[in-house]
Amino acid sequence: MKIPWWVVSFASVALVAAASSQDPHLSSARVVFQTNYGDIEFGFFPSVAPQTVDHIFKLVRLGCYNTNHFFRVDKGFVAQVADVVGGRSAPMNEEQRKEAKKTVAGEFSDVKHVRGILSMGRYDDPNSAQSSFSMLLGNAPHLDGQYAIFGKVTKGDDTLTKLEQLPTRKEGMFVMPTERITILSSYYYDTEMESCEEEKSVLKRRLAASAVEVERQPFVEYFGLCCGGDALKQTLNLPLLSSISDF
């Protein structure tokens, strides 16, 4: 049976549209932020924003996001992580401070700002992104092409929903939680390595047990995880500064 040309054309357009709406390829690396409201796991889009991914992942490996917080939660819009220089409650060592102060050139793409997407915060200068980033809580097309998207949330949407339900206050243009949403600890792993669920479970218990002491100690121990290998252990120290405003 001969298929009309317009049916073929319509099907082709539909396939192209579906393909263009798909997310970019996720790398195998995963990062988990353990907050006082639950875990949030995310992955990276290295083909979209390679410099940004390298920078953020290095900050994670150095333990820079431990004791940091979400300074902004605007329901249906964004949950934004503070700049680690100023956002943490623990001191910072020289290596962390050096990496955290670096800026990343804006890697803007045609990937859309939809719920779960990770998008870098910045000042008016498009090349001023440092360590603050947002987890999208809804569609924000006005941000498309203006802020660098570098990954997406892969697990923990229920935690994002919890954050959206917390009491907030308005400060200028920002909607901020009335109580601190702390990133108690973080770890990372590779989905392509051999299963390390038991190792991750042990690590998470150790992190949970030590998280209670974070606010009372001048130093915090960071345990970073690579699947198939030993847990990494570092001692961090970092000064407190004011957090930045983004978007």
PDB file of N, CA and C in Angstrom, residues 9-10 12 45 60 68 72 120 133 149 151 159:
ATOM      1  N   SER A   9       5.659  12.910   5.803  1.00  0.00           N
ATOM      2  CA  SER A   9       6.220  14.193   6.221  1.00  0.00           C
ATOM      3  C   SER A   9       5.860  14.499   7.669  1.00  0.00           C
ATOM      4  N   PHE A  10       4.595  14.258   8.014  1.00  0.00           N
ATOM      5  CA  PHE A  10       4.135  14.531   9.377  1.00  0.00           C
ATOM      6  C   PHE A  10       4.889  13.658  10.380  1.00  0.00           C
ATOM      7  N   SER A  12       7.848  12.356  10.030  1.00  0.00           N
ATOM      8  CA  SER A  12       9.241  12.799  10.104  1.00  0.00           C
ATOM      9  C   SER A  12       9.384  13.999  11.024  1.00  0.00           C
ATOM     10  N   PHE A  45      25.854  16.973  32.137  1.00  0.00           N
ATOM     11  CA  PHE A  45      25.814  17.039  30.673  1.00  0.00           C
ATOM     12  C   PHE A  45      27.167  17.562  30.166  1.00  0.00           C
ATOM     13  N   VAL A  60      32.789  19.431  44.129  1.00  0.00           N
ATOM     14  CA  VAL A  60      32.181  18.311  44.858  1.00  0.00           C
ATOM     15  C   VAL A  60      33.267  17.400  45.418  1.00  0.00           C
ATOM     16  N   ASN A  68      27.113  23.646  53.158  1.00  0.00           N
ATOM     17  CA  ASN A  68      26.513  24.750  52.411  1.00  0.00           C
ATOM     18  C   ASN A  68      24.990  24.643  52.553  1.00  0.00           C
ATOM     19  N   ARG A  72      17.704  29.911  48.652  1.00  0.00           N
ATOM     20  CA  ARG A  72      16.515  30.385  47.934  1.00  0.00           C
ATOM     21  C   ARG A  72      15.653  29.199  47.519  1.00  0.00           C
ATOM     22  N   MET A 120      23.504  27.186  36.242  1.00  0.00           N
ATOM     23  CA  MET A 120      24.440  28.008  37.007  1.00  0.00           C
ATOM     24  C   MET A 120      23.871  29.387  37.316  1.00  0.00           C
ATOM     25  N   PHE A 133      24.326  27.369  42.074  1.00  0.00           N
ATOM     26  CA  PHE A 133      23.509  26.898  40.957  1.00  0.00           C
ATOM     27  C   PHE A 133      22.107  26.575  41.440  1.00  0.00           C
ATOM     28  N   ILE A 149      23.205  25.593  31.538  1.00  0.00           N
ATOM     29  CA  ILE A 149      22.675  24.314  32.014  1.00  0.00           C
ATOM     30  C   ILE A 149      23.793  23.275  31.939  1.00  0.00           C
ATOM     31  N   GLY A 151      23.439  19.928  33.861  1.00  0.00           N
ATOM     32  CA  GLY A 151      23.036  18.609  34.327  1.00  0.00           C
ATOM     33  C   GLY A 151      21.584  18.581  34.738  1.00  0.00           C
ATOM     34  N   THR A 159      12.293  15.084  47.427  1.00  0.00           N
ATOM     35  CA  THR A 159      12.958  16.037  48.325  1.00  0.00           C
ATOM     36  C   THR A 159      12.733  17.466  47.848  1.00  0.00           C
TER      37      THR A 159
END
